[in-house]
Coordinates of C-alpha atoms and ligand atoms in Angstrom, one line a residue:
M1 CA 0.0 0.0 0.0
P2 CA 1.6 3.3 -1.1
G3 CA 2.6 5.6 1.7
H4 CA 2.5 2.9 4.4
P5 CA 5.7 2.3 6.4
S6 CA 7.1 -1.0 5.3
P7 CA 7.3 -3.5 8.2
T8 CA 11.0 -4.0 7.6
S9 CA 11.9 -0.4 6.9
M10 CA 13.5 0.3 10.3
G11 CA 15.8 -2.7 10.5
L12 CA 14.7 -3.6 14.0
Q13 CA 14.7 -7.2 14.9
F14 CA 13.0 -8.3 18.2
P15 CA 14.5 -11.1 20.3
E16 CA 13.7 -14.6 19.3
G17 CA 10.6 -15.8 21.1
F18 CA 9.2 -12.3 21.6
I19 CA 5.4 -12.6 21.7
W20 CA 3.0 -10.3 19.9
G21 CA -0.7 -10.1 20.8
A22 CA -3.7 -8.0 21.4
A23 CA -6.1 -7.2 24.3
T24 CA -9.8 -6.8 25.1
S25 CA -12.0 -6.8 28.2
A26 CA -15.3 -8.5 29.0
Y27 CA -17.7 -5.6 29.3
Q28 CA -16.3 -3.9 26.3
I29 CA -16.9 -6.8 23.9
E30 CA -19.1 -9.7 25.3
G31 CA -22.6 -8.3 25.3
A32 CA -25.1 -11.0 26.4
A33 CA -25.5 -8.9 29.6
A34 CA -28.5 -10.8 30.9
I35 CA -27.9 -14.2 29.3
D36 CA -27.0 -17.5 30.9
G37 CA -27.2 -16.3 34.4
R38 CA -24.9 -13.3 34.3
G39 CA -25.6 -10.8 37.1
P40 CA -25.4 -7.0 36.7
S41 CA -22.2 -5.1 37.3
V42 CA -21.5 -1.5 38.2
W43 CA -21.0 -0.8 34.5
D44 CA -24.5 -2.0 33.6
T45 CA -25.8 0.4 36.2
F46 CA -23.6 3.3 35.2
A47 CA -24.2 2.9 31.5
K48 CA -28.0 2.8 32.0
T49 CA -27.9 6.0 34.1
P50 CA -28.9 8.9 31.8
G51 CA -26.1 11.3 30.9
R52 CA -23.2 9.0 32.0
V53 CA -22.2 7.5 28.6
R54 CA -22.1 9.2 25.2
N55 CA -25.4 8.7 23.3
G56 CA -26.7 6.6 26.2
E57 CA -24.9 3.6 24.9
T58 CA -24.3 0.4 26.9
G59 CA -22.5 -2.9 26.8
D60 CA -25.7 -4.9 26.6
V61 CA -24.8 -6.1 23.1
A62 CA -21.4 -4.7 22.6
I63 CA -19.7 -6.6 19.8
D64 CA -21.6 -9.8 20.7
H65 CA -18.4 -11.7 21.4
Y66 CA -20.3 -14.0 23.8
H67 CA -21.9 -15.6 20.7
R68 CA -19.3 -14.9 18.1
W69 CA -16.3 -16.1 20.2
S70 CA -15.4 -19.0 17.9
T71 CA -15.1 -16.9 14.7
D72 CA -13.4 -14.2 16.7
L73 CA -10.7 -16.7 17.7
D74 CA -10.4 -17.7 14.0
L75 CA -9.7 -14.0 13.3
I76 CA -7.0 -13.8 16.0
K77 CA -5.3 -16.7 14.4
E78 CA -5.6 -15.3 10.9
L79 CA -3.9 -12.1 12.2
G80 CA -1.0 -14.2 13.4
L81 CA -1.3 -13.2 17.1
R82 CA 0.4 -15.5 19.6
S83 CA -1.1 -14.2 22.8
Y84 CA -4.6 -13.0 23.5
R85 CA -5.3 -11.0 26.6
F86 CA -9.0 -10.9 27.7
S87 CA -10.8 -10.4 31.0
I88 CA -13.3 -12.6 32.8
S89 CA -16.6 -11.0 33.9
W90 CA -16.9 -11.4 37.6
P91 CA -20.7 -11.2 37.6
R92 CA -20.9 -13.8 34.8
V93 CA -19.0 -16.3 37.1
V94 CA -20.2 -15.2 40.5
P95 CA -23.4 -13.3 39.7
G96 CA -23.9 -11.9 43.2
G97 CA -20.3 -11.2 43.8
S98 CA -20.2 -13.8 46.5
G99 CA -22.1 -17.1 46.9
P100 CA -23.1 -19.5 44.1
V101 CA -20.9 -19.9 41.1
N102 CA -22.6 -19.8 37.7
R103 CA -21.5 -22.9 35.8
K104 CA -22.6 -21.6 32.4
G105 CA -20.3 -18.6 32.9
L106 CA -17.4 -20.8 33.7
D107 CA -18.2 -23.0 30.7
F108 CA -18.0 -20.0 28.4
Y109 CA -14.5 -19.2 29.6
R110 CA -13.5 -22.8 29.4
R111 CA -14.6 -22.9 25.7
L112 CA -12.6 -19.7 25.1
V113 CA -9.3 -20.9 26.6
D114 CA -9.6 -24.3 25.0
G115 CA -10.4 -22.6 21.7
L116 CA -7.3 -20.5 22.0
H117 CA -5.1 -23.5 22.6
A118 CA -6.6 -25.3 19.7
R119 CA -5.5 -22.4 17.5
G120 CA -2.0 -22.2 19.0
I121 CA -2.7 -18.9 20.8
T122 CA -1.7 -18.5 24.5
P123 CA -4.4 -17.0 26.8
M124 CA -3.6 -14.2 29.2
V125 CA -6.5 -13.7 31.6
T126 CA -7.4 -10.6 33.6
L127 CA -9.6 -11.3 36.6
Y128 CA -11.0 -7.8 37.0
H129 CA -11.4 -5.2 34.3
W130 CA -13.8 -2.9 36.3
D131 CA -17.0 -4.9 36.3
T132 CA -17.7 -5.1 40.0
P133 CA -20.8 -7.1 40.7
Q134 CA -23.6 -4.6 41.5
E135 CA -24.6 -6.5 44.6
L136 CA -21.1 -5.9 46.1
Q137 CA -21.4 -2.2 45.1
D138 CA -24.6 -2.0 47.0
I139 CA -22.7 -2.8 50.2
G140 CA -19.9 -0.4 49.5
G141 CA -17.9 -2.0 46.6
W142 CA -14.2 -1.4 47.0
E143 CA -14.9 1.1 49.8
N144 CA -15.8 -2.0 51.9
R145 CA -12.8 -4.2 52.9
D146 CA -14.9 -7.3 52.5
T147 CA -14.8 -6.8 48.7
A148 CA -11.1 -7.7 48.7
Y149 CA -12.0 -11.0 50.3
R150 CA -14.8 -11.7 47.9
F151 CA -12.4 -10.9 45.0
A152 CA -10.0 -13.5 46.4
E153 CA -12.7 -16.1 46.6
Y154 CA -13.6 -15.5 42.9
A155 CA -10.0 -15.6 42.0
A156 CA -9.7 -19.1 43.6
V157 CA -12.7 -20.3 41.7
L158 CA -11.1 -19.3 38.4
A159 CA -7.7 -20.7 39.3
E160 CA -9.3 -24.0 40.1
A161 CA -11.5 -24.1 37.0
L162 CA -9.0 -22.8 34.4
G163 CA -5.6 -23.0 36.1
D164 CA -4.5 -25.9 34.0
A165 CA -5.0 -24.0 30.8
V166 CA -3.9 -20.4 31.6
P167 CA -0.2 -19.7 32.0
N168 CA -0.5 -16.0 32.7
W169 CA -2.9 -14.3 35.1
L170 CA -3.4 -10.6 35.7
T171 CA -5.3 -9.7 38.9
L172 CA -6.6 -6.1 38.6
N173 CA -6.7 -3.9 35.5
E174 CA -5.6 -0.4 36.2
P175 CA -6.6 0.0 39.8
K176 CA -5.6 3.7 39.4
T177 CA -8.4 4.3 36.8
V178 CA -11.0 3.0 39.3
V179 CA -9.5 5.4 41.9
Q180 CA -9.3 8.4 39.6
N181 CA -12.1 8.0 37.0
G182 CA -14.5 6.0 39.3
Y183 CA -14.0 7.9 42.6
L184 CA -12.4 11.2 41.9
Y185 CA -13.8 12.5 38.6
G186 CA -17.0 10.3 38.5
S187 CA -16.5 9.6 34.8
H188 CA -16.5 5.8 35.2
A189 CA -18.6 3.5 37.3
P190 CA -19.5 3.9 40.1
G191 CA -19.5 7.5 39.2
K192 CA -18.5 9.1 42.5
R193 CA -16.6 12.3 43.3
D194 CA -15.3 11.5 46.8
E195 CA -11.5 11.9 47.4
A196 CA -11.8 10.5 50.9
A197 CA -13.3 7.3 49.6
A198 CA -11.0 7.2 46.5
Y199 CA -7.8 6.3 48.4
V200 CA -9.6 3.8 50.7
V201 CA -10.6 2.2 47.4
A202 CA -6.9 2.2 46.3
H203 CA -5.9 0.3 49.4
H204 CA -8.7 -2.2 49.2
Q205 CA -8.0 -3.0 45.6
L206 CA -4.4 -3.5 46.3
L207 CA -5.3 -5.8 49.2
G208 CA -7.7 -7.7 46.9
H209 CA -4.7 -8.1 44.5
G210 CA -2.6 -9.6 47.2
L211 CA -5.3 -11.9 48.6
A212 CA -6.1 -13.1 45.1
V213 CA -2.5 -14.0 44.5
Q214 CA -2.4 -16.0 47.7
A215 CA -5.8 -17.7 47.0
M216 CA -4.8 -18.8 43.5
R217 CA -1.4 -20.3 44.3
P218 CA -2.6 -23.6 45.7
H219 CA -4.5 -24.3 42.4
L220 CA -1.7 -23.4 40.0
S221 CA 1.4 -25.1 38.8
P222 CA 4.7 -23.6 39.8
Q223 CA 5.2 -22.3 36.3
T224 CA 2.0 -20.3 36.2
R225 CA 2.6 -16.6 36.6
I226 CA 0.5 -13.9 38.3
G227 CA 0.9 -10.2 38.3
P228 CA -1.0 -6.9 38.3
A229 CA -1.8 -4.8 35.2
L230 CA -0.9 -1.2 35.9
N231 CA -1.3 1.9 33.7
L232 CA 1.9 3.8 34.2
H233 CA 2.5 7.4 33.2
P234 CA 6.0 8.8 33.0
C235 CA 5.9 12.2 34.7
Y236 CA 8.1 15.1 33.6
P237 CA 8.5 18.6 34.9
A238 CA 6.8 21.1 32.6
D239 CA 9.7 23.5 32.9
D240 CA 13.2 23.6 34.5
T241 CA 12.2 25.3 37.8
P242 CA 12.9 23.5 41.1
E243 CA 9.2 23.9 41.9
A244 CA 8.2 21.9 38.8
Q245 CA 10.7 19.2 39.6
Q246 CA 9.4 18.9 43.2
A247 CA 5.8 18.8 42.1
T248 CA 6.6 16.1 39.6
V249 CA 8.0 13.8 42.2
L250 CA 4.7 13.8 44.2
Y251 CA 2.7 13.5 40.9
D252 CA 4.7 10.5 40.0
G253 CA 3.9 9.1 43.5
Y254 CA 0.2 9.3 42.8
E255 CA 0.4 8.0 39.3
N256 CA 3.0 5.2 39.6
R257 CA 4.6 4.6 43.0
L258 CA 1.3 4.3 44.9
Y259 CA 0.7 1.0 43.1
L260 CA 4.2 -0.2 42.2
D261 CA 5.8 0.3 45.7
P262 CA 3.3 -1.7 47.8
I263 CA 3.2 -4.6 45.4
L264 CA 6.9 -4.8 44.5
K265 CA 8.6 -3.2 47.6
G266 CA 6.1 -4.0 50.4
H267 CA 5.5 -0.4 51.5
Y268 CA 3.5 2.7 50.4
P269 CA 5.4 5.7 49.3
Q270 CA 5.6 8.0 52.4
D271 CA 5.2 11.2 50.4
V272 CA 1.9 10.1 49.0
L273 CA 0.7 8.7 52.3
D274 CA 1.4 12.1 54.0
D275 CA -0.3 14.0 51.2
V276 CA -3.3 11.7 51.1
A277 CA -3.8 12.1 54.9
R278 CA -4.9 15.7 54.2
F279 CA -8.2 14.5 52.7
S280 CA -8.6 10.7 53.0
P281 CA -8.7 8.3 55.9
M282 CA -6.8 5.8 53.8
Q283 CA -4.1 5.1 56.5
Q284 CA -6.7 4.1 59.1
H285 CA -7.8 1.3 56.7
I286 CA -4.3 -0.2 56.4
K287 CA -4.3 -3.0 58.9
D288 CA -1.3 -4.9 60.4
G289 CA -0.2 -7.5 57.9
D290 CA -1.9 -5.8 54.8
L291 CA 1.4 -4.9 53.2
E292 CA 2.8 -8.4 53.5
V293 CA -0.3 -9.6 51.7
I294 CA -0.1 -6.9 49.0
S295 CA 3.5 -7.7 48.4
S296 CA 3.0 -11.4 47.9
P297 CA 5.5 -12.5 45.3
V298 CA 4.4 -12.0 41.7
E299 CA 6.3 -13.1 38.6
L300 CA 5.0 -10.7 36.0
L301 CA 4.3 -7.0 35.8
A302 CA 1.9 -5.9 33.1
V303 CA 2.5 -2.4 31.9
Q304 CA -0.1 -0.3 30.0
Y305 CA 1.3 2.8 28.5
Y306 CA -0.7 5.5 26.6
C307 CA 0.8 8.9 27.4
P308 CA 3.1 11.1 29.5
I309 CA 2.2 13.7 32.1
Y310 CA 3.9 17.2 32.4
V311 CA 3.6 18.8 35.7
T312 CA 4.0 22.5 36.6
G313 CA 5.4 24.0 39.8
A314 CA 1.8 24.5 41.0
G315 CA 1.1 20.8 40.5
E316 CA -1.0 21.3 37.4
T317 CA -0.7 19.4 34.2
V318 CA 0.0 20.8 30.8
R319 CA 0.1 19.4 27.2
K320 CA 3.3 19.3 25.3
H321 CA 2.4 16.9 22.4
P322 CA -0.4 16.5 19.9
T323 CA -3.4 14.6 21.3
S324 CA -5.2 11.8 19.7
E325 CA -9.0 11.4 19.3
A326 CA -9.0 10.7 23.0
F327 CA -8.8 14.1 24.8
W328 CA -6.5 12.7 27.5
Q329 CA -3.9 11.1 25.2
Q330 CA -0.7 13.0 24.2
I331 CA 1.3 11.0 21.7
Y332 CA 4.8 10.5 22.9
P333 CA 6.5 7.2 22.0
E334 CA 9.6 8.0 24.0
G335 CA 7.5 7.7 27.1
M336 CA 7.4 4.0 26.5
Y337 CA 11.2 3.8 26.6
D338 CA 11.3 5.9 29.7
I339 CA 8.7 4.0 31.7
L340 CA 10.2 0.6 30.8
T341 CA 13.7 1.5 31.7
R342 CA 12.6 3.3 34.9
I343 CA 10.9 0.1 36.1
K344 CA 14.1 -1.8 35.6
K345 CA 16.1 0.8 37.4
D346 CA 13.7 1.2 40.4
Y347 CA 12.1 -2.3 40.7
G348 CA 14.6 -4.7 39.2
D349 CA 14.3 -7.4 36.6
I350 CA 10.8 -8.7 37.0
A351 CA 9.4 -10.1 33.7
L352 CA 7.4 -7.4 31.9
T353 CA 4.6 -7.6 29.4
I354 CA 2.9 -4.7 27.7
T355 CA -0.8 -5.4 28.0
E356 CA -2.1 -2.2 26.5
N357 CA -0.9 0.4 24.1
G358 CA -2.9 1.8 21.1
L359 CA -4.6 4.7 19.4
P360 CA -8.2 5.7 18.6
C361 CA -8.7 6.9 15.0
K362 CA -11.6 8.2 13.0
D363 CA -11.7 5.0 11.1
V364 CA -14.0 4.6 8.1
L365 CA -14.9 1.5 6.1
D366 CA -14.2 2.6 2.5
A367 CA -16.3 1.6 -0.4
D368 CA -13.6 -0.9 -1.4
G369 CA -14.0 -2.7 1.9
T370 CA -10.8 -1.4 3.5
V371 CA -10.0 0.8 6.5
Q372 CA -6.9 2.9 5.9
D373 CA -5.8 3.7 9.5
T374 CA -2.3 5.0 8.6
G375 CA -2.2 7.0 11.9
R376 CA -2.5 3.9 13.9
I377 CA 0.3 2.2 11.9
V378 CA 2.6 5.2 12.5
F379 CA 1.7 5.2 16.2
L380 CA 2.4 1.5 16.7
R381 CA 5.6 1.6 14.6
D382 CA 7.0 4.4 16.8
H383 CA 6.0 2.7 20.0
F384 CA 7.4 -0.6 18.9
A385 CA 10.7 1.1 18.0
A386 CA 10.9 2.8 21.5
T387 CA 10.2 -0.6 23.0
H388 CA 12.9 -2.2 20.9
R389 CA 15.4 0.3 22.2
A390 CA 14.4 -0.5 25.8
I391 CA 14.9 -4.2 25.2
T392 CA 18.3 -3.4 23.7
D393 CA 19.1 -1.5 26.9
G394 CA 18.4 -4.6 28.9
V395 CA 14.7 -4.4 29.8
N396 CA 13.2 -7.8 30.5
L397 CA 10.2 -7.5 28.2
E398 CA 8.6 -10.6 26.8
S399 CA 5.4 -9.6 25.0
Y400 CA 3.4 -6.8 23.6
H401 CA -0.4 -6.6 23.4
V402 CA -2.0 -3.9 21.3
W403 CA -5.2 -2.3 22.6
S404 CA -7.4 -3.4 21.1
L405 CA -8.1 -6.4 19.0
M406 CA -11.4 -5.0 17.8
D407 CA -13.4 -1.8 18.1
N408 CA -15.5 -1.9 21.2
F409 CA -17.4 -0.1 24.0
E410 CA -15.0 2.6 25.1
W411 CA -16.5 3.3 28.5
Q412 CA -17.9 6.8 28.8
E413 CA -17.3 7.4 25.1
G414 CA -19.6 4.5 24.1
Y415 CA -18.9 3.3 20.6
D416 CA -17.6 6.6 19.4
E417 CA -13.9 6.0 19.8
R418 CA -12.5 3.2 17.7
W419 CA -9.4 1.6 19.1
G420 CA -9.3 -1.8 17.3
L421 CA -7.0 -3.4 14.8
V422 CA -10.3 -4.8 13.5
Y423 CA -13.2 -2.6 12.4
I424 CA -16.7 -3.3 13.6
D425 CA -19.8 -2.4 11.7
Y426 CA -22.1 -2.2 14.7
A427 CA -25.3 -2.6 12.7
S428 CA -24.2 -5.9 11.1
Q429 CA -21.5 -6.9 13.6
Q430 CA -19.3 -7.5 10.6
R431 CA -15.5 -7.7 11.4
T432 CA -13.0 -6.1 8.9
P433 CA -9.3 -6.1 9.7
K434 CA -8.0 -2.6 9.2
A435 CA -4.7 -1.8 7.3
S436 CA -3.0 -1.7 10.7
A437 CA -4.0 -5.4 11.3
H438 CA -2.5 -6.4 7.9
W439 CA 0.6 -4.4 8.8
Y440 CA 0.8 -5.9 12.3
R441 CA 0.6 -9.4 10.8
E442 CA 3.7 -8.6 8.8
V443 CA 5.5 -7.3 11.9
I444 CA 4.7 -10.5 13.7
R445 CA 5.8 -12.6 10.8
A446 CA 9.1 -10.8 10.6
N447 CA 9.4 -10.4 14.4
G448 CA 10.6 -6.9 13.6
L449 CA 10.0 -3.7 11.7
Ligands
FCB501 C1 -7.5 1.6 29.2 C2 -8.5 0.5 29.6 C3 -9.0 -0.1 28.4 C4 -9.3 0.9 27.3 C5 -8.1 1.7 27.0 C6 -8.3 2.7 25.9 O1 -7.4 2.5 30.3 O2 -7.9 -0.4 30.4 O3 -10.2 -0.8 28.8 O4 -10.4 1.7 27.7 O5 -7.8 2.4 28.1

């Protein structure tokens, strides 16, 4: 295709055995919201509340993956992906959040993991991608410490049912987004604006992560790996004043260290704890022994990188780079290099996987049946190149999952933002691989670009 960067044009070869994949999450793709015993989640409630999601859209049908899973797996295979990261819907497996397990829900995920293996694709499973069962939310959700224990029980159910077939498990997806979007800005479920509660929610999610790790272990082989999936934002001073430098340190604490330190070092960052104490009773909720639980050994750290943050001396953020169709996303590929090398420097050589990185585009299905998403190709090419440089500099990165496999329900943006390698015609549910998917298949084939 004229004008498209050729997959081999940069002369970058990835290490042998490097694994390329793509990611999705349950509420964003499955649909079948009230089918086969699934209970409601906070996202069903939120999306059905007028004014919360663009155009009043919901995940009721989404891209109907619950029914189309088999042909979707064929598509993954055709694209050449070797790893598929998806999430399990907590209320599909435990409809009330605690109590009876829904056998039909478990069976669906069994079919999925078996179907992946049959096609030579390795499953990577996220336990929680934001769909808290509504019944748990009704008694406080993550504000209630009990939710962490319910989450661990659910994790044990999955480890027992699917542990033989899933080599890589991720506990929580982006606990920070639940804290910030769910409890500070109110733009995600459960739609609160309550900074006191937000950091209690941070602690209880982290506790849930640790309890889940412990609850799963007895059901898993020693080779099976578990880790958290964290969205990390490299933070930079907006200018060269000492004030901006200082403000950036604290900002980095809120964005990165608040989650990395307790899990990988066994303590919360003191600067953040001190600052949080001004407005949240978080510290009163940290019980003896919690940090030992939270820092239970993990073998994998899943990194999700979308954009950098620039911080002024007043602690405000400013834009320095062009944004994408997503108002919050500045495009800065070097941030990928910076965050990966920083993890190695500060947290050691834990195995890393990139579980999300991608770009929304104004994709259009052309009359000739193609989708020319050149912007996405350029974005991915530049981020792959930055990643390659990090690997060359010794970062222990083993795989890369593009967000997302297919267009899907993008939370408060509904179906308006298209993030997929595969275009979805929502009226017909027809799947069409975009130019980026064809390009990516060539990258995977060459294991380089
Ligand atoms: C991440 C989410 C994912 C998707 C992308 C665009 O924060 O984990 O579900 O919404 O952003």
